XYZ file of N, CA and C in Angstrom:
111
model
N 4.969 2.254 -6.281
C 3.989 1.499 -6.066
C 2.726 2.000 -6.497
N 1.863 1.459 -7.237
C 0.532 1.809 -7.404
C -0.561 1.429 -6.497
N -1.341 2.580 -6.100
C -2.094 2.521 -4.794
C -3.285 2.874 -5.523
N -4.649 2.148 -5.037
C -5.814 2.989 -5.601
C -6.094 4.228 -4.935
N -6.837 5.118 -5.695
C -6.904 6.651 -5.454
C -7.197 6.852 -3.694
N -7.876 6.558 -3.170
C -8.089 6.731 -1.905
C -7.219 6.219 -1.028
N -6.381 5.411 -1.223
C -5.234 4.922 -0.440
C -4.137 6.046 -0.902
N -4.091 6.288 -2.166
C -2.889 7.139 -2.564
C -3.174 8.571 -2.092
N -4.341 9.012 -1.879
C -4.355 10.347 -1.335
C -4.170 10.550 0.128
N -4.608 8.972 0.894
C -4.399 9.395 2.430
C -2.902 8.865 2.518
N -1.846 8.358 1.565
C -0.416 7.974 1.657
C 0.285 9.187 1.352
N -0.334 10.232 0.745
C 0.110 11.576 0.432
C -0.111 12.423 1.475
N -0.951 12.319 2.367
C -1.096 13.077 3.691
C -0.785 12.522 4.827
N -0.176 11.446 4.730
C 0.262 10.662 5.888
C -0.815 10.470 6.828
N -1.794 10.001 6.692
C -2.858 10.084 7.641
C -3.446 8.590 7.598
N -2.764 7.650 7.849
C -3.474 6.250 7.740
C -2.770 5.797 9.059
N -3.708 4.478 9.595
C -3.423 3.890 10.624
C -2.553 2.939 10.474
N -1.762 2.196 11.511
C -0.664 1.393 11.743
C -1.403 0.151 10.715
N -2.372 -0.271 10.836
C -3.092 -1.250 10.225
C -3.044 -1.131 8.902
N -3.366 -0.044 8.420
C -3.368 0.339 6.945
C -1.840 0.107 6.361
N -1.068 0.785 7.164
C 0.475 0.662 6.788
C 0.751 -0.687 6.674
N 0.515 -1.501 7.708
C 0.829 -2.891 7.338
C 0.169 -3.474 6.121
N -0.951 -3.499 6.142
C -1.805 -3.774 4.915
C -1.196 -3.644 3.427
N -0.764 -2.129 3.537
C -0.100 -1.595 2.144
C 1.380 -2.204 1.954
N 1.839 -2.715 3.213
C 3.273 -3.160 2.914
C 3.074 -4.654 2.667
N 2.107 -5.204 3.477
C 2.190 -6.596 2.931
C 1.448 -6.833 1.609
N 0.723 -6.139 1.255
C -0.105 -5.846 -0.205
C 1.257 -5.947 -1.349
N 2.038 -4.822 -0.998
C 3.019 -4.555 -1.913
C 3.867 -5.831 -2.131
N 4.158 -6.526 -0.825
C 5.279 -7.397 -1.027
C 4.391 -8.588 -1.744
N 2.958 -8.957 -1.700
C 2.470 -10.046 -2.209
C 2.321 -9.805 -3.879
N 2.186 -8.478 -3.961
C 2.050 -7.892 -5.214
C 3.290 -8.238 -6.043
N 4.385 -8.048 -5.438
C 5.668 -8.434 -6.097
C 6.049 -9.488 -6.390
N 5.689 -10.666 -5.521
C 5.475 -12.032 -5.656
C 4.758 -12.317 -6.611
N 3.764 -12.187 -6.841
C 2.576 -12.450 -7.677
C 3.261 -12.281 -9.137
N 3.961 -10.915 -9.189
C 4.236 -10.514 -10.737
C 5.749 -10.984 -10.986
N 6.374 -11.495 -9.751
C 7.674 -11.852 -10.015
C 8.452 -10.726 -10.121
N 8.026 -9.400 -9.534
C 9.085 -8.283 -9.592
C 10.139 -8.451 -8.687
């Protein structure tokens, strides 16, 4: 999964909030739906 740099660095350090996790998960699903992956 490709993330914008700020999110990626926070993802790697495991310091995001639950809301951000949900946003990332739903964003990834939407991305896959849009791109037919």
